[in-house]
Amino acid sequence: MKRTVGKGHFELELPADWSLKETGDYAEGQIYEDIKSSYSIRNAKGAQMAVLGTGIEFYWHGEPPMTQVHNEIVDFSDKAINGQSYVFATSEDSTGTSISLSMASKEQLAEADALPWVFNPTQSSAATFYRVIEDDEQLAGVDPSLTEIARAKAYAKTPEYRQLKSVMLSMREIKKFTAPPLGEASTAPASCVGAKYSYDLGNSQLSCDEAKAFLQRLLQERPSTGGVEIMGVGACMLAWEDAPGFCLVESTGGRFDFSVR
């Protein structure tokens, strides 16, 4: 059963007895209003099989567990999607194990410490697609004595996983979307508030959502000695409770400040 998502820009195929529900729950990195949507994908029994979000800035990476962890590969294929191979990897937090769809080459996998939760079904915009398995969840075909990564790898051999994998890999673009350049003129206010920080956009030429996504991207690089830099993107000095931080945006030549709320 084919369904359209992302405000008509993408299509995916679900098993006949699965359902798709738009939730309205957005991450800070979902900045493109024209294609921004969030969904819960459920099986015939109403259990959530996956979460899908579209309209994410291409350089924004989000991991539901906020701590950095080493991912374990549960499934990999050389089948190319837009020139890249897909990989299903797991990462653990305090409540369970998450299985995400990412894009990576074998060379990247060999060096990966924590794979991003972002994959590009079109190369023009990004999406997150992941399945969270709670520790107390009963999984058909999986030995209940298994835990953590062993449990995730056993799940990857089940019919349910094969259905989930088919759904994730079926996603394709059906209506072209071109992301605007970073820093394009915006009517956004000069300051705004996010989940963790308040922002003074200064002369950055970024919208509020773009500034949030920019900072989130830099923070994924494991800042050291109070700062972090990515060549070709920019740099940030971290904020503390008693001192604001700031980011320099290479594409616009501007700066924005941020403070801990």
PDB file of C-alpha atoms in Angstrom:
ATOM      1  CA  MET A   1       0.000   0.000   0.000  1.00  0.00           C
ATOM      2  CA  LYS A   2       1.662   3.218  -1.176  1.00  0.00           C
ATOM      3  CA  ARG A   3       1.439   6.358   0.977  1.00  0.00           C
ATOM      4  CA  THR A   4       2.712   9.877   0.399  1.00  0.00           C
ATOM      5  CA  VAL A   5       4.666  11.719   3.100  1.00  0.00           C
ATOM      6  CA  GLY A   6       6.548  14.978   3.480  1.00  0.00           C
ATOM      7  CA  LYS A   7       3.646  17.082   2.186  1.00  0.00           C
ATOM      8  CA  GLY A   8       3.455  15.105  -1.043  1.00  0.00           C
ATOM      9  CA  HIS A   9       7.185  15.083  -1.813  1.00  0.00           C
ATOM     10  CA  PHE A  10       7.923  11.460  -0.896  1.00  0.00           C
ATOM     11  CA  GLU A  11       6.286   8.072  -1.216  1.00  0.00           C
ATOM     12  CA  LEU A  12       6.725   4.839   0.689  1.00  0.00           C
ATOM     13  CA  GLU A  13       5.030   1.465   0.659  1.00  0.00           C
ATOM     14  CA  LEU A  14       3.494  -0.149   3.758  1.00  0.00           C
ATOM     15  CA  PRO A  15       2.207  -3.682   4.349  1.00  0.00           C
ATOM     16  CA  ALA A  16      -1.562  -3.752   3.828  1.00  0.00           C
ATOM     17  CA  ASP A  17      -2.292  -4.026   7.570  1.00  0.00           C
ATOM     18  CA  TRP A  18       0.162  -1.311   8.725  1.00  0.00           C
ATOM     19  CA  SER A  19      -0.843   2.322   9.261  1.00  0.00           C
ATOM     20  CA  LEU A  20       0.766   5.756   9.027  1.00  0.00           C
ATOM     21  CA  LYS A  21      -0.156   8.618  11.368  1.00  0.00           C
ATOM     22  CA  GLU A  22       1.176  12.175  11.268  1.00  0.00           C
ATOM     23  CA  THR A  23       2.193  13.213  14.797  1.00  0.00           C
ATOM     24  CA  GLY A  24       3.258  16.859  14.617  1.00  0.00           C
ATOM     25  CA  ASP A  25       6.284  16.087  16.823  1.00  0.00           C
ATOM     26  CA  TYR A  26       9.293  17.867  15.325  1.00  0.00           C
ATOM     27  CA  ALA A  27      13.027  17.870  15.990  1.00  0.00           C
ATOM     28  CA  GLU A  28      14.998  21.114  15.942  1.00  0.00           C
ATOM     29  CA  GLY A  29      16.685  20.065  12.692  1.00  0.00           C
ATOM     30  CA  GLN A  30      13.402  19.900  10.727  1.00  0.00           C
ATOM     31  CA  ILE A  31      13.655  23.379   9.246  1.00  0.00           C
ATOM     32  CA  TYR A  32      12.163  23.034   5.745  1.00  0.00           C
ATOM     33  CA  GLU A  33       8.477  23.887   6.104  1.00  0.00           C
ATOM     34  CA  ASP A  34       7.632  22.832   2.524  1.00  0.00           C
ATOM     35  CA  ILE A  35       8.412  19.169   3.297  1.00  0.00           C
ATOM     36  CA  LYS A  36       8.469  19.052   7.124  1.00  0.00           C
ATOM     37  CA  SER A  37       6.390  16.202   8.571  1.00  0.00           C
ATOM     38  CA  SER A  38       6.685  13.598  11.340  1.00  0.00           C
ATOM     39  CA  TYR A  39       5.002  10.198  11.414  1.00  0.00           C
ATOM     40  CA  SER A  40       4.375   7.144  13.529  1.00  0.00           C
ATOM     41  CA  ILE A  41       4.310   3.897  11.541  1.00  0.00           C
ATOM     42  CA  ARG A  42       2.305   1.131  13.241  1.00  0.00           C
ATOM     43  CA  ASN A  43       1.680  -2.548  12.602  1.00  0.00           C
ATOM     44  CA  ALA A  44      -1.672  -4.376  12.542  1.00  0.00           C
ATOM     45  CA  LYS A  45      -1.747  -4.542  16.361  1.00  0.00           C
ATOM     46  CA  GLY A  46      -1.148  -0.812  16.713  1.00  0.00           C
ATOM     47  CA  ALA A  47       2.437  -1.153  17.948  1.00  0.00           C
ATOM     48  CA  GLN A  48       4.824   1.539  16.753  1.00  0.00           C
ATOM     49  CA  MET A  49       7.251   0.060  14.253  1.00  0.00           C
ATOM     50  CA  ALA A  50       9.139   3.205  13.293  1.00  0.00           C
ATOM     51  CA  VAL A  51       9.338   6.991  13.516  1.00  0.00           C
ATOM     52  CA  LEU A  52       9.859   9.002  10.318  1.00  0.00           C
ATOM     53  CA  GLY A  53      10.721  12.695  10.056  1.00  0.00           C
ATOM     54  CA  THR A  54      11.239  14.690   6.827  1.00  0.00           C
ATOM     55  CA  GLY A  55      12.512  18.175   6.037  1.00  0.00           C
ATOM     56  CA  ILE A  56      15.773  17.973   7.967  1.00  0.00           C
ATOM     57  CA  GLU A  57      18.740  20.217   7.225  1.00  0.00           C
ATOM     58  CA  PHE A  58      21.300  18.110   5.385  1.00  0.00           C
ATOM     59  CA  TYR A  59      24.099  18.682   7.911  1.00  0.00           C
ATOM     60  CA  TRP A  60      21.936  18.128  11.010  1.00  0.00           C
ATOM     61  CA  HIS A  61      22.540  14.850  12.813  1.00  0.00           C
ATOM     62  CA  GLY A  62      20.361  13.683  15.666  1.00  0.00           C
ATOM     63  CA  GLU A  63      20.624  10.674  17.929  1.00  0.00           C
ATOM     64  CA  PRO A  64      17.705   9.985  20.290  1.00  0.00           C
ATOM     65  CA  PRO A  65      20.202   8.919  22.980  1.00  0.00           C
ATOM     66  CA  MET A  66      21.980  12.232  23.561  1.00  0.00           C
ATOM     67  CA  THR A  67      25.176  10.562  24.753  1.00  0.00           C
ATOM     68  CA  GLN A  68      27.716   9.446  22.180  1.00  0.00           C
ATOM     69  CA  VAL A  69      27.775   5.680  21.810  1.00  0.00           C
ATOM     70  CA  HIS A  70      29.426   3.153  19.558  1.00  0.00           C
ATOM     71  CA  ASN A  71      26.954   1.716  17.088  1.00  0.00           C
ATOM     72  CA  GLU A  72      26.829  -1.943  16.130  1.00  0.00           C
ATOM     73  CA  ILE A  73      25.888  -2.951  12.591  1.00  0.00           C
ATOM     74  CA  VAL A  74      22.941  -5.355  12.415  1.00  0.00           C
ATOM     75  CA  ASP A  75      22.429  -5.278   8.654  1.00  0.00           C
ATOM     76  CA  PHE A  76      24.391  -3.940   5.705  1.00  0.00           C
ATOM     77  CA  SER A  77      23.928  -4.123   1.960  1.00  0.00           C
ATOM     78  CA  ASP A  78      25.877  -3.022  -1.090  1.00  0.00           C
ATOM     79  CA  LYS A  79      22.561  -2.192  -2.763  1.00  0.00           C
ATOM     80  CA  ALA A  80      23.091   1.433  -3.704  1.00  0.00           C
ATOM     81  CA  ILE A  81      20.590   4.180  -2.937  1.00  0.00           C
ATOM     82  CA  ASN A  82      21.687   7.428  -4.571  1.00  0.00           C
ATOM     83  CA  GLY A  83      25.184   6.018  -4.821  1.00  0.00           C
ATOM     84  CA  GLN A  84      25.468   4.955  -1.192  1.00  0.00           C
ATOM     85  CA  SER A  85      24.940   1.675   0.599  1.00  0.00           C
ATOM     86  CA  TYR A  86      22.400   1.352   3.372  1.00  0.00           C
ATOM     87  CA  VAL A  87      23.179   0.199   6.878  1.00  0.00           C
ATOM     88  CA  PHE A  88      20.994  -0.624   9.840  1.00  0.00           C
ATOM     89  CA  ALA A  89      22.806   0.090  13.078  1.00  0.00           C
ATOM     90  CA  THR A  90      21.874   0.034  16.742  1.00  0.00           C
ATOM     91  CA  SER A  91      22.682   2.316  19.642  1.00  0.00           C
ATOM     92  CA  GLU A  92      21.653   1.901  23.245  1.00  0.00           C
ATOM     93  CA  ASP A  93      20.234   4.268  25.849  1.00  0.00           C
ATOM     94  CA  SER A  94      18.766   3.737  29.302  1.00  0.00           C
ATOM     95  CA  THR A  95      15.402   2.439  28.076  1.00  0.00           C
ATOM     96  CA  GLY A  96      16.179   0.211  25.141  1.00  0.00           C
ATOM     97  CA  THR A  97      17.837  -0.292  21.789  1.00  0.00           C
ATOM     98  CA  SER A  98      17.199   1.818  18.695  1.00  0.00           C
ATOM     99  CA  ILE A  99      17.603   0.548  15.139  1.00  0.00           C
ATOM    100  CA  SER A 100      18.170   3.266  12.565  1.00  0.00           C
ATOM    101  CA  LEU A 101      18.579   3.426   8.815  1.00  0.00           C
ATOM    102  CA  SER A 102      21.697   5.325   7.743  1.00  0.00           C
ATOM    103  CA  MET A 103      23.730   5.675   4.588  1.00  0.00           C
ATOM    104  CA  ALA A 104      27.393   4.719   4.640  1.00  0.00           C
ATOM    105  CA  SER A 105      30.126   3.075   2.617  1.00  0.00           C
ATOM    106  CA  LYS A 106      32.153   0.130   3.860  1.00  0.00           C
ATOM    107  CA  GLU A 107      35.090   2.488   4.371  1.00  0.00           C
ATOM    108  CA  GLN A 108      32.985   4.765   6.554  1.00  0.00           C
ATOM    109  CA  LEU A 109      31.692   1.809   8.543  1.00  0.00           C
ATOM    110  CA  ALA A 110      35.236   0.714   9.325  1.00  0.00           C
ATOM    111  CA  GLU A 111      35.912   4.094  10.955  1.00  0.00           C
ATOM    112  CA  ALA A 112      32.467   4.869  12.358  1.00  0.00           C
ATOM    113  CA  ASP A 113      32.087   5.471  16.060  1.00  0.00           C
ATOM    114  CA  ALA A 114      28.513   6.732  15.980  1.00  0.00           C
ATOM    115  CA  LEU A 115      26.635   6.707  12.688  1.00  0.00           C
ATOM    116  CA  PRO A 116      24.234   9.591  12.030  1.00  0.00           C
ATOM    117  CA  TRP A 117      20.492   9.042  12.154  1.00  0.00           C
ATOM    118  CA  VAL A 118      20.133  10.979   8.919  1.00  0.00           C
ATOM    119  CA  PHE A 119      19.807   9.359   5.513  1.00  0.00           C
ATOM    120  CA  ASN A 120      19.176  11.033   2.175  1.00  0.00           C
ATOM    121  CA  PRO A 121      16.467   9.354   0.099  1.00  0.00           C
ATOM    122  CA  THR A 122      16.935  12.065  -2.545  1.00  0.00           C
ATOM    123  CA  GLN A 123      20.293  13.771  -1.870  1.00  0.00           C
ATOM    124  CA  SER A 124      18.383  17.072  -1.775  1.00  0.00           C
ATOM    125  CA  SER A 125      16.903  16.698   1.675  1.00  0.00           C
ATOM    126  CA  ALA A 126      17.254  14.361   4.636  1.00  0.00           C
ATOM    127  CA  ALA A 127      15.008  12.223   6.795  1.00  0.00           C
ATOM    128  CA  THR A 128      15.258  10.237  10.010  1.00  0.00           C
ATOM    129  CA  PHE A 129      13.873   6.732  10.068  1.00  0.00           C
ATOM    130  CA  TYR A 130      14.324   4.619  13.193  1.00  0.00           C
ATOM    131  CA  ARG A 131      12.760   1.903  15.355  1.00  0.00           C
ATOM    132  CA  VAL A 132      13.063   1.931  19.144  1.00  0.00           C
ATOM    133  CA  ILE A 133      12.841  -1.444  20.908  1.00  0.00           C
ATOM    134  CA  GLU A 134      12.054  -1.055  24.599  1.00  0.00           C
ATOM    135  CA  ASP A 135      13.771  -3.402  27.054  1.00  0.00           C
ATOM    136  CA  ASP A 136      10.447  -4.918  28.185  1.00  0.00           C
ATOM    137  CA  GLU A 137       9.031  -5.324  24.673  1.00  0.00           C
ATOM    138  CA  GLN A 138       8.152  -8.861  23.576  1.00  0.00           C
ATOM    139  CA  LEU A 139       9.543  -9.588  20.107  1.00  0.00           C
ATOM    140  CA  ALA A 140       8.123 -12.478  18.078  1.00  0.00           C
ATOM    141  CA  GLY A 141      10.846 -14.871  17.042  1.00  0.00           C
ATOM    142  CA  VAL A 142      13.423 -13.498  19.485  1.00  0.00           C
ATOM    143  CA  ASP A 143      14.698 -15.437  22.519  1.00  0.00           C
ATOM    144  CA  PRO A 144      13.512 -13.386  25.563  1.00  0.00           C
ATOM    145  CA  SER A 145      16.779 -14.139  27.360  1.00  0.00           C
ATOM    146  CA  LEU A 146      18.756 -12.084  24.827  1.00  0.00           C
ATOM    147  CA  THR A 147      19.663  -8.487  25.660  1.00  0.00           C
ATOM    148  CA  GLU A 148      21.196  -5.408  24.060  1.00  0.00           C
ATOM    149  CA  ILE A 149      23.052  -5.938  20.754  1.00  0.00           C
ATOM    150  CA  ALA A 150      22.474  -9.708  20.671  1.00  0.00           C
ATOM    151  CA  ARG A 151      18.745  -9.027  20.932  1.00  0.00           C
ATOM    152  CA  ALA A 152      18.871  -6.468  18.117  1.00  0.00           C
ATOM    153  CA  LYS A 153      20.782  -8.842  15.844  1.00  0.00           C
ATOM    154  CA  ALA A 154      18.265 -11.608  16.528  1.00  0.00           C
ATOM    155  CA  TYR A 155      15.423  -9.199  15.745  1.00  0.00           C
ATOM    156  CA  ALA A 156      17.113  -8.394  12.422  1.00  0.00           C
ATOM    157  CA  LYS A 157      16.467 -12.013  11.367  1.00  0.00           C
ATOM    158  CA  THR A 158      12.700 -11.889  11.987  1.00  0.00           C
ATOM    159  CA  PRO A 159       9.839 -11.420   9.467  1.00  0.00           C
ATOM    160  CA  GLU A 160       8.806  -8.215  11.251  1.00  0.00           C
ATOM    161  CA  TYR A 161      12.253  -6.718  10.711  1.00  0.00           C
ATOM    162  CA  ARG A 162      12.133  -7.703   7.045  1.00  0.00           C
ATOM    163  CA  GLN A 163       8.832  -5.831   6.739  1.00  0.00           C
ATOM    164  CA  LEU A 164      10.301  -2.782   8.495  1.00  0.00           C
ATOM    165  CA  LYS A 165      13.382  -2.874   6.274  1.00  0.00           C
ATOM    166  CA  SER A 166      11.186  -3.048   3.169  1.00  0.00           C
ATOM    167  CA  VAL A 167       9.194  -0.002   4.320  1.00  0.00           C
ATOM    168  CA  MET A 168      12.309   2.058   5.021  1.00  0.00           C
ATOM    169  CA  LEU A 169      13.984   1.210   1.720  1.00  0.00           C
ATOM    170  CA  SER A 170      10.818   1.901  -0.274  1.00  0.00           C
ATOM    171  CA  MET A 171      10.966   5.648   0.409  1.00  0.00           C
ATOM    172  CA  ARG A 172      11.519   7.721  -2.724  1.00  0.00           C
ATOM    173  CA  GLU A 173      11.075  11.277  -3.956  1.00  0.00           C
ATOM    174  CA  ILE A 174       8.061  11.900  -6.170  1.00  0.00           C
ATOM    175  CA  LYS A 175       8.046  15.717  -6.134  1.00  0.00           C
ATOM    176  CA  LYS A 176      11.278  17.678  -6.462  1.00  0.00           C
ATOM    177  CA  PHE A 177      12.373  19.815  -3.538  1.00  0.00           C
ATOM    178  CA  THR A 178      15.358  22.150  -3.674  1.00  0.00           C
ATOM    179  CA  ALA A 179      16.659  23.358  -0.312  1.00  0.00           C
ATOM    180  CA  PRO A 180      17.257  27.123  -0.143  1.00  0.00           C
ATOM    181  CA  PRO A 181      20.831  28.283   0.475  1.00  0.00           C
ATOM    182  CA  LEU A 182      21.869  28.475   4.111  1.00  0.00           C
ATOM    183  CA  GLY A 183      21.427  32.011   5.380  1.00  0.00           C
ATOM    184  CA  GLU A 184      18.942  33.129   2.717  1.00  0.00           C
ATOM    185  CA  ALA A 185      17.052  36.249   3.721  1.00  0.00           C
ATOM    186  CA  SER A 186      14.576  35.444   6.478  1.00  0.00           C
ATOM    187  CA  THR A 187      11.839  37.230   8.413  1.00  0.00           C
ATOM    188  CA  ALA A 188      12.788  35.326  11.579  1.00  0.00           C
ATOM    189  CA  PRO A 189      13.055  37.369  14.816  1.00  0.00           C
ATOM    190  CA  ALA A 190      16.478  38.536  16.015  1.00  0.00           C
ATOM    191  CA  SER A 191      16.316  36.173  19.010  1.00  0.00           C
ATOM    192  CA  CYS A 192      14.544  32.958  19.906  1.00  0.00           C
ATOM    193  CA  VAL A 193      14.436  30.114  22.416  1.00  0.00           C
ATOM    194  CA  GLY A 194      15.127  26.408  21.898  1.00  0.00           C
ATOM    195  CA  ALA A 195      14.933  23.349  24.135  1.00  0.00           C
ATOM    196  CA  LYS A 196      18.323  23.969  25.788  1.00  0.00           C
ATOM    197  CA  TYR A 197      19.539  27.374  24.613  1.00  0.00           C
ATOM    198  CA  SER A 198      18.350  30.878  23.853  1.00  0.00           C
ATOM    199  CA  TYR A 199      19.722  32.407  20.658  1.00  0.00           C
ATOM    200  CA  ASP A 200      20.750  35.903  19.581  1.00  0.00           C
ATOM    201  CA  LEU A 201      20.961  35.575  15.806  1.00  0.00           C
ATOM    202  CA  GLY A 202      23.148  38.653  15.366  1.00  0.00           C
ATOM    203  CA  ASN A 203      24.433  39.102  11.812  1.00  0.00           C
ATOM    204  CA  SER A 204      24.468  35.358  11.068  1.00  0.00           C
ATOM    205  CA  GLN A 205      21.746  35.698   8.399  1.00  0.00           C
ATOM    206  CA  LEU A 206      20.280  32.445   9.778  1.00  0.00           C
ATOM    207  CA  SER A 207      16.709  31.807  10.810  1.00  0.00           C
ATOM    208  CA  CYS A 208      16.090  30.548  14.320  1.00  0.00           C
ATOM    209  CA  ASP A 209      15.695  26.937  13.136  1.00  0.00           C
ATOM    210  CA  GLU A 210      18.852  27.194  11.027  1.00  0.00           C
ATOM    211  CA  ALA A 211      20.857  28.445  14.022  1.00  0.00           C
ATOM    212  CA  LYS A 212      19.565  25.573  16.165  1.00  0.00           C
ATOM    213  CA  ALA A 213      20.453  23.045  13.465  1.00  0.00           C
ATOM    214  CA  PHE A 214      23.896  24.598  12.975  1.00  0.00           C
ATOM    215  CA  LEU A 215      24.728  24.361  16.683  1.00  0.00           C
ATOM    216  CA  GLN A 216      23.384  20.804  16.909  1.00  0.00           C
ATOM    217  CA  ARG A 217      25.579  19.779  13.976  1.00  0.00           C
ATOM    218  CA  LEU A 218      28.704  21.216  15.600  1.00  0.00           C
ATOM    219  CA  LEU A 219      27.932  19.644  18.988  1.00  0.00           C
ATOM    220  CA  GLN A 220      27.866  16.203  17.347  1.00  0.00           C
ATOM    221  CA  GLU A 221      31.608  16.560  16.739  1.00  0.00           C
ATOM    222  CA  ARG A 222      32.502  16.031  20.411  1.00  0.00           C
ATOM    223  CA  PRO A 223      33.781  19.475  21.375  1.00  0.00           C
ATOM    224  CA  SER A 224      37.093  19.668  23.231  1.00  0.00           C
ATOM    225  CA  THR A 225      38.749  22.508  25.162  1.00  0.00           C
ATOM    226  CA  GLY A 226      35.518  24.487  25.015  1.00  0.00           C
ATOM    227  CA  GLY A 227      35.105  24.661  21.247  1.00  0.00           C
ATOM    228  CA  VAL A 228      34.611  22.766  18.010  1.00  0.00           C
ATOM    229  CA  GLU A 229      35.222  23.486  14.319  1.00  0.00           C
ATOM    230  CA  ILE A 230      34.228  21.801  11.077  1.00  0.00           C
ATOM    231  CA  MET A 231      36.114  22.942   8.001  1.00  0.00           C
ATOM    232  CA  GLY A 232      33.749  24.350   5.408  1.00  0.00           C
ATOM    233  CA  VAL A 233      30.914  24.761   7.946  1.00  0.00           C
ATOM    234  CA  GLY A 234      32.075  26.935  10.835  1.00  0.00           C
ATOM    235  CA  ALA A 235      33.039  26.933  14.496  1.00  0.00           C
ATOM    236  CA  CYS A 236      31.396  27.278  17.910  1.00  0.00           C
ATOM    237  CA  MET A 237      32.638  28.139  21.372  1.00  0.00           C
ATOM    238  CA  LEU A 238      30.496  26.438  24.007  1.00  0.00           C
ATOM    239  CA  ALA A 239      28.133  28.163  26.424  1.00  0.00           C
ATOM    240  CA  TRP A 240      28.209  27.643  30.186  1.00  0.00           C
ATOM    241  CA  GLU A 241      25.638  28.552  32.819  1.00  0.00           C
ATOM    242  CA  ASP A 242      27.474  31.784  33.595  1.00  0.00           C
ATOM    243  CA  ALA A 243      28.836  32.600  30.129  1.00  0.00           C
ATOM    244  CA  PRO A 244      27.284  32.660  26.636  1.00  0.00           C
ATOM    245  CA  GLY A 245      28.714  30.819  23.649  1.00  0.00           C
ATOM    246  CA  PHE A 246      28.897  31.835  20.001  1.00  0.00           C
ATOM    247  CA  CYS A 247      29.116  30.318  16.528  1.00  0.00           C
ATOM    248  CA  LEU A 248      30.849  31.597  13.396  1.00  0.00           C
ATOM    249  CA  VAL A 249      29.008  30.617  10.194  1.00  0.00           C
ATOM    250  CA  GLU A 250      31.394  30.162   7.281  1.00  0.00           C
ATOM    251  CA  SER A 251      28.772  30.348   4.511  1.00  0.00           C
ATOM    252  CA  THR A 252      27.515  33.784   5.568  1.00  0.00           C
ATOM    253  CA  GLY A 253      30.541  35.204   7.368  1.00  0.00           C
ATOM    254  CA  GLY A 254      28.271  36.054  10.306  1.00  0.00           C
ATOM    255  CA  ARG A 255      27.969  35.143  13.963  1.00  0.00           C
ATOM    256  CA  PHE A 256      25.231  34.230  16.429  1.00  0.00           C
ATOM    257  CA  ASP A 257      25.385  33.932  20.225  1.00  0.00           C
ATOM    258  CA  PHE A 258      23.624  31.390  22.443  1.00  0.00           C
ATOM    259  CA  SER A 259      23.103  30.995  26.180  1.00  0.00           C
ATOM    260  CA  VAL A 260      22.111  28.123  28.450  1.00  0.00           C
ATOM    261  CA  ARG A 261      18.463  28.543  29.469  1.00  0.00           C
TER     262      ARG A 261
END
